[in-house]
């Protein structure tokens, strides 16, 4: 039974159990794949359209800092309380960036983090000062980043799976209680805008059409007029909605069954494009290029695909996929889900975060990895670049890949990034 609007003490206990069951179901596929996605072959990047490997620097071995007592083969790294030490630069090769393992004063951890898993982090649309964070602890929090303080917190009656800014003073959020809320961040007043028939997995805002978009496990996408606010339409999807992204006036939806649908938000009467993911396993995240030409899709099997929206054969030849978030230990390659993607709005490069605890920055045009940061305490659950591209919010949060076991505390890291880490390099000759 899902949580309801009014809860007795017993109802709250039952709701908590239901939320945990939903969490287990949501991550079941990931747990199953960890048992057999262990292979004895190396390689980081491959292309769908070329026999030549993409020249991406490989992930270095873990031999210098293996965690004592951690079984080799299928267990995700970073789950134990002992945190691995910083690694040395694995190579002096010219293909590897000088920022491979940058750490130090350019990064700090936010105070007063959520008390349970972090589901989403989003920067304010016009400043890097404010960060919105949703969590499985049923809260949505607003942080003042430079002051390193929590400015505001409001609650749902169940775990919150996503949140988004409508404008600098209004936040929208949804989750396991099926409810879509709008909260005024100035007055601390909230409004129940509407509901879905199942948990709300995704919440996004499209400024071009001035509409809020929600995707749900009830196999629908709903549009909401933020001015009223009210429902502006309900549109059936073939499966449960796992992820979605807005690209100009187009909406890209990723569902169960590896399906991808492209909609025109100005005319939702029909689906513009129906696609199947080029990756073999469950879709985890989709994010659109800021230049509106395509999108990046990640899966639970340590792969990322770069896709283009123009259906012409000439443009479709440009698409490719590559391996990432894989760690080699004792000649065994461990494969991790790629949980999060965030684009740099100026350079059109993007960051990925995986259950291996690493964040990588990629140049999709030259098919290069620009940078890899130090290892974070546990899985990367969400990423967000600020609108001006100067700041990256990193949610390090255990995603229950190995069930309810001891793990490092969840945290949000704020990193100041530079052009050296995020700007595309000149093509190699």
C-alpha positions as MATLAB code, in Angstrom:
seq = 'XXXXXXXXXXXXXXXXXXXXXXXXXXXXXXXXXXXXXXXXXXXXXXXXXXXXXXXXXXXXXXXXXXXXXXXXXXXXXXXXXXXXXXXXXXXXXXXXXXXXXXXXXXXXXXXXXXXXXXXXXXXXXXXXXXXXXXXXXXXXXXXXXXXXXXXXXXXXXXXXXXXXXXXXXXXXXXXXXXXXXXXXXXXXXXXXXXXXXXXXXXXXXXXXXXXXXXXXXXXXXXXXXXXXXXXXXXXXXXXXXXXXXXXXXXXXXXXXXXXXXXXXXXXXXXXXXXXXXXXXXXXXXXXXXXXXXXXXXXXXXXXXXXXXXXXXXXXXXXXXXXXXXXXXXXXXXXXXXXXXXXXXXXXXXXXXXXXXXXXXXXXXXXXXXXXXXXXXXXXXXXXXXXXXXXXXXXXXXXXXXXXXXXXXXXXXXXXXXXXXXXXXXXXXX';
ca = [
       0.000    0.000    0.000;
       1.413    3.369   -0.956;
       1.559    6.243    1.477;
      -1.575    8.389    1.692;
      -2.128   12.021    2.467;
      -2.994   11.412    6.138;
      -0.970    8.854    8.026;
      -1.382    7.334   11.463;
       1.688    6.028   13.271;
       1.000    2.515   11.967;
       0.418    3.822    8.470;
       3.778    5.596    8.577;
       5.519    2.330    9.512;
       3.788    0.500    6.694;
       4.611    3.320    4.291;
       8.281    3.096    5.208;
       8.238   -0.645    4.482;
       6.511    0.028    1.150;
       9.119    2.622    0.223;
      11.928    0.190    0.952;
      10.179   -2.462   -1.165;
       9.897    0.029   -4.027;
      13.586    0.821   -3.706;
      14.435   -2.902   -3.929;
      12.276   -3.382   -7.024;
      13.712   -0.300   -8.693;
      17.283   -1.577   -8.316;
      16.639   -5.310   -8.736;
      17.964   -5.442  -12.283;
      21.180   -3.738  -11.223;
      21.775   -6.297   -8.470;
      21.169   -9.215  -10.842;
      23.614   -7.923  -13.422;
      26.373   -7.506  -10.858;
      26.478  -11.298  -10.556;
      27.514  -11.944  -14.119;
      28.702   -8.705  -15.726;
      32.289   -9.575  -14.842;
      34.473  -10.289  -17.838;
      38.127  -11.008  -18.512;
      38.574   -8.448  -21.234;
      39.838   -4.888  -21.127;
      39.003   -1.789  -23.179;
      37.316    1.464  -22.371;
      35.741    2.889  -25.505;
      34.228    1.313  -28.602;
      32.202    2.811  -31.429;
      28.981    1.477  -32.934;
      30.045    2.655  -36.370;
      33.769    2.116  -36.519;
      36.170   -0.765  -36.027;
      38.695    1.610  -34.531;
      38.721    2.056  -30.740;
      38.057    5.559  -29.482;
      41.210    6.971  -27.966;
      40.057    7.266  -24.351;
      42.523    6.734  -21.504;
      41.695    3.491  -19.656;
      40.719    3.373  -16.000;
      43.865    2.618  -13.994;
      44.143   -0.574  -11.895;
      43.240   -0.587   -8.234;
      46.320   -2.415   -7.048;
      47.789    0.622   -5.295;
      44.881    0.993   -2.888;
      42.704   -2.138   -2.853;
      40.337   -2.180    0.104;
      41.359   -4.885    2.593;
      38.971   -7.785    2.768;
      36.852   -6.687   -0.190;
      35.926   -9.688   -2.362;
      36.993   -9.405   -5.977;
      34.597   -9.956   -8.859;
      31.091   -8.669   -8.349;
      30.950   -6.316   -5.381;
      30.799   -2.569   -6.042;
      33.706   -0.556   -4.757;
      33.411    2.073   -2.076;
      30.841    0.276    0.113;
      33.048   -0.268    3.158;
      33.808    2.284    5.824;
      37.508    2.384    4.930;
      37.942    4.908    2.167;
      40.637    4.172   -0.442;
      43.645    6.419   -0.584;
      44.271    8.783   -3.486;
      45.739    7.091   -6.552;
      48.825    8.070   -8.459;
      48.609    9.235  -12.034;
      48.605    5.914  -13.921;
      50.490    7.163  -16.929;
      52.406   10.104  -18.298;
      50.979    9.499  -21.753;
      50.119   12.622  -23.736;
      46.541   11.381  -24.187;
      45.870   11.708  -20.466;
      44.930   15.068  -19.052;
      46.957   16.803  -16.368;
      43.734   17.071  -14.316;
      43.325   13.270  -14.107;
      43.234   13.176  -10.324;
      42.722   16.776   -9.221;
      41.704   17.247   -5.581;
      42.167   19.952   -2.985;
      40.781   23.362   -2.090;
      38.512   23.492   -5.158;
      36.009   21.126   -3.503;
      34.013   20.959   -0.271;
      31.181   18.952    1.258;
      27.814   20.497    2.100;
      26.678   20.579    5.714;
      23.342   19.090    6.825;
      23.014   16.466    4.076;
      19.848   14.371    3.690;
      19.407   11.504    6.147;
      18.760    8.880    3.455;
      19.647    8.286   -0.181;
      19.990   11.339   -2.427;
      17.866   11.093   -5.572;
      18.517   14.381   -7.375;
      20.531   17.613   -7.263;
      19.592   20.671   -9.356;
      21.093   24.176   -9.482;
      18.972   27.307   -9.684;
      18.491   28.391  -13.316;
      20.226   31.755  -12.949;
      22.848   31.294  -10.232;
      25.201   28.756   -8.719;
      24.309   30.016   -5.239;
      21.278   27.792   -4.675;
      21.039   24.005   -4.993;
      17.861   21.942   -4.745;
      18.208   18.384   -3.394;
      15.594   15.619   -3.165;
      15.985   12.528   -1.029;
      14.592    9.198    0.104;
      14.228   10.742    3.575;
      11.018   12.373    2.147;
      12.547   15.857    2.080;
      13.449   18.490   -0.494;
      16.208   20.829    0.687;
      17.425   24.183   -0.584;
      21.091   24.946    0.057;
      22.965   28.214   -0.050;
      26.136   26.825   -1.603;
      28.669   29.627   -0.909;
      27.465   29.871    2.701;
      27.432   26.055    3.029;
      24.096   26.119    4.802;
      20.602   24.713    4.349;
      18.152   27.554    3.789;
      14.893   25.620    3.653;
      13.410   22.134    3.835;
       9.948   20.824    3.004;
       8.455   17.348    3.181;
       6.542   14.808    1.141;
       4.795   11.815    2.697;
       7.087    9.417    0.877;
      10.532    9.266   -0.682;
      11.152   12.098   -3.178;
      12.581   10.798   -6.465;
      13.126   14.062   -8.364;
      12.905   17.831   -8.106;
      13.328   20.841  -10.382;
      13.292   24.628  -10.368;
      10.485   26.335  -12.283;
      12.097   29.714  -11.642;
      14.509   30.948   -8.953;
      11.737   31.096   -6.330;
       9.618   27.999   -7.072;
      10.538   24.332   -6.716;
       8.588   21.323   -7.994;
       8.992   17.770   -6.714;
       7.468   14.296   -6.852;
       8.069   10.790   -5.585;
       6.628    7.665   -4.012;
       3.552    9.427   -2.614;
       2.371   10.012   -6.224;
       2.049   13.743   -5.456;
       3.438   16.639   -7.460;
       4.139   19.634   -5.239;
       5.074   23.221   -5.987;
       6.856   25.097   -3.202;
       7.374   28.843   -2.944;
      10.935   29.227   -1.685;
      10.374   32.819   -0.554;
       7.222   32.329    1.514;
       7.816   28.642    2.401;
       4.297   27.838    1.191;
       3.462   24.747   -0.850;
       0.735   23.770   -3.275;
      -0.350   20.239   -4.205;
      -0.543   20.589   -7.990;
      -1.699   17.093   -8.922;
      -0.991   13.376   -8.796;
      -0.022   10.329  -10.832;
      -1.400    6.812  -10.349;
       2.060    5.524   -9.380;
       5.325    7.052   -8.110;
       6.622   10.116   -9.956;
      10.122    9.326  -11.186;
      11.051   12.482  -13.170;
      10.355   16.218  -12.879;
      11.696   18.713  -15.454;
      10.946   22.222  -16.671;
      10.893   23.297  -20.336;
      11.465   27.074  -20.582;
      10.851   27.193  -24.354;
       7.253   26.020  -23.930;
       6.869   27.163  -20.293;
       5.642   23.805  -19.079;
       6.561   21.396  -16.289;
       6.941   17.751  -17.297;
       6.591   14.694  -15.069;
       7.227   11.030  -15.883;
       5.835    8.211  -13.779;
       5.884    4.483  -13.222;
       2.183    4.610  -14.180;
       3.433    4.665  -17.812;
       2.442    8.262  -18.457;
       4.019   11.640  -19.013;
       2.033   14.634  -17.790;
       2.410   18.296  -18.693;
       1.616   21.012  -16.156;
       0.964   24.727  -16.640;
       3.073   26.363  -13.910;
       1.129   29.629  -14.038;
      -2.180   28.228  -12.800;
      -0.861   25.617  -11.849;
      -2.845   22.735  -13.359;
      -2.586   19.643  -15.534;
      -2.206   20.443  -19.243;
      -2.331   16.913  -20.632;
      -1.611   13.229  -19.964;
       0.235   11.102  -22.528;
       0.643    7.336  -22.434;
       4.076    5.739  -22.703;
       4.786    2.112  -23.658;
       6.408    1.247  -20.294;
       7.325    2.754  -16.932;
       9.183    6.044  -17.295;
      12.731    5.774  -15.918;
      14.236    9.023  -17.180;
      13.462   12.021  -19.379;
      15.138   15.171  -20.654;
      14.038   18.358  -22.400;
      15.819   19.499  -25.573;
      14.391   22.845  -26.687;
      10.754   22.130  -27.487;
      11.377   18.381  -27.718;
      11.014   15.834  -24.952;
      13.126   12.663  -24.824;
      11.678    9.862  -22.680;
      13.474    6.683  -21.636;
      11.288    3.817  -20.420;
      11.564    0.242  -19.292;
      12.242   -2.197  -22.099;
      15.077    0.025  -23.421;
      12.637    2.222  -25.327;
      13.286    5.865  -26.213;
      10.527    8.204  -27.418;
      10.960   11.713  -28.812;
       7.959   14.044  -28.442;
       7.267   17.571  -29.694;
       6.033   19.540  -26.673;
       4.178   21.952  -28.984;
       2.171   19.069  -30.483;
       1.828   16.043  -28.219;
      -0.766   14.402  -30.454;
       1.733   11.852  -31.733;
       5.234   10.537  -31.039;
       7.847   12.143  -33.300;
      10.313    9.261  -33.058;
      10.246    5.787  -31.522;
      13.647    4.280  -30.872;
      15.268    1.395  -29.111;
      18.322    2.069  -27.000;
      21.547    1.141  -28.756;
      22.759   -0.242  -25.416;
      21.918   -3.829  -24.514;
      20.858   -3.303  -20.912;
      18.442   -1.209  -18.864;
      18.487    2.550  -19.419;
      19.525    4.513  -16.342;
      19.769    8.162  -17.463;
      19.141   10.387  -20.516;
      20.312   13.986  -20.860;
      19.994   16.261  -23.899;
      22.850   18.251  -25.452;
      22.561   21.991  -24.685;
      22.950   22.597  -28.453;
      19.711   20.580  -28.921;
      21.225   18.292  -31.561;
      21.091   15.044  -29.614;
      21.265   13.290  -26.272;
      23.439   11.021  -24.174;
      22.053    7.798  -22.734;
      23.599    5.574  -20.051;
      22.882    2.024  -18.925;
      23.434   -0.200  -15.911;
      26.191   -2.042  -17.813;
      28.914    0.604  -17.761;
      28.206    2.088  -21.188;
      27.181    5.440  -22.594;
      25.660    6.148  -26.026;
      25.856    9.472  -27.878;
      22.764    9.824  -30.087;
      21.512   12.460  -32.537;
      17.907   13.593  -33.012;
      18.101   14.221  -36.776;
      16.907   10.901  -38.284;
      18.755   11.363  -41.598;
      21.259    8.580  -42.387;
      24.054   11.113  -42.769;
      23.627   12.360  -39.195;
      22.915    8.928  -37.727;
      26.349    7.790  -38.888;
      27.838   10.056  -36.217;
      26.332    8.204  -33.270;
      28.543    5.974  -31.148;
      28.783    4.250  -27.776;
      31.637    3.636  -25.368;
      32.491    1.717  -22.236;
      33.149    3.532  -18.964;
      32.982    3.172  -15.182;
      34.776   -0.157  -15.273;
      37.592   -1.071  -12.914;
      40.122   -3.806  -13.554;
      41.392   -5.761  -10.556;
      43.501   -8.910  -10.768;
      42.744   -9.035  -14.511;
      39.003   -9.101  -13.768;
      36.926   -6.235  -15.132;
      34.192   -5.045  -12.791;
      31.314   -3.266  -14.507;
      29.227   -0.567  -12.815;
      25.981    1.259  -13.641;
      26.277    4.802  -15.014;
      23.707    6.527  -12.817;
      24.069   10.208  -13.642;
      24.830   12.539  -16.556;
      25.092   16.332  -16.572;
      26.013   18.664  -19.437;
      28.199   21.735  -19.320;
      25.913   24.365  -20.859;
      28.714   26.339  -22.506;
      31.101   23.695  -23.828;
      28.584   20.885  -24.533;
      30.886   18.452  -22.733;
      29.332   16.226  -20.093;
      30.027   14.511  -16.776;
      29.079   10.957  -15.895;
      28.853    9.401  -12.439;
      28.806    5.698  -11.692;
      28.422    3.176   -8.919;
      32.217    2.869   -8.936;
      32.324    6.212   -7.110;
      34.033    8.097   -9.948;
      33.084   11.186  -11.951;
      34.407   11.492  -15.514;
      34.279   14.497  -17.857;
      33.883   13.644  -21.559;
      34.468   15.483  -24.834;
      31.802   13.972  -27.139;
      33.128   15.702  -30.252;
      36.675   14.351  -30.102;
      35.586   11.168  -28.299;
      37.984   11.747  -25.422;
      37.870   11.599  -21.673;
      39.007   15.000  -20.472;
      39.232   14.334  -16.782;
      38.556   11.921  -13.948;
      38.181   13.177  -10.379;
      39.269   11.375   -7.232;
      37.124    8.516   -6.007;
      34.139    9.493   -3.874;
      33.047    7.483   -0.815;
      30.242    5.583   -2.559;
      28.042    5.537   -5.675;
      27.441    8.745   -7.648;
      23.641    9.069   -7.639;
      23.217   12.493   -9.279;
      25.239   15.269  -10.910;
      24.474   18.882  -11.787;
      26.533   21.590  -13.464;
      25.557   25.154  -12.603;
      24.139   27.163  -15.484;
      27.405   29.085  -15.976;
      29.445   25.871  -15.878;
      31.725   26.954  -13.033;
      30.398   24.541  -10.397;
      29.550   20.839  -10.319;
      27.357   19.334   -7.588;
      28.140   15.662   -6.933;
      25.758   13.472   -4.922;
      27.692   10.566   -3.397;
      24.948    8.264   -2.173;
      24.728    4.498   -1.762;
      22.094    3.135   -4.157;
      21.572   -0.242   -2.485;
      23.281   -2.179   -5.261;
      24.256   -4.787   -2.658;
      21.138   -4.511   -0.472;
      21.131   -3.053    3.028;
      24.779   -3.353    4.000;
      27.162   -1.048    5.837;
      28.194    1.859    3.638;
      29.689    5.366    3.875;
      27.333    8.202    4.716;
      25.637   10.055    1.882;
      27.016   13.456    0.998;
      26.923   16.298   -1.522;
      30.244   17.603   -2.809;
      30.574   21.001   -4.472;
      33.459   21.265   -6.927;
      34.700   24.368   -8.713;
      35.610   23.320  -12.256;
      37.781   25.042  -14.842;
      38.062   25.117  -18.624;
      41.052   22.787  -18.309;
      38.656   20.145  -17.017;
      35.602   20.848  -19.147;
      36.551   22.535  -22.432;
      36.988   20.362  -25.570;
      40.566   19.978  -26.746;
      41.747   20.466  -30.298;
      41.395   17.248  -32.327;
      44.469   15.035  -32.351;
      46.216   14.760  -35.672;
];
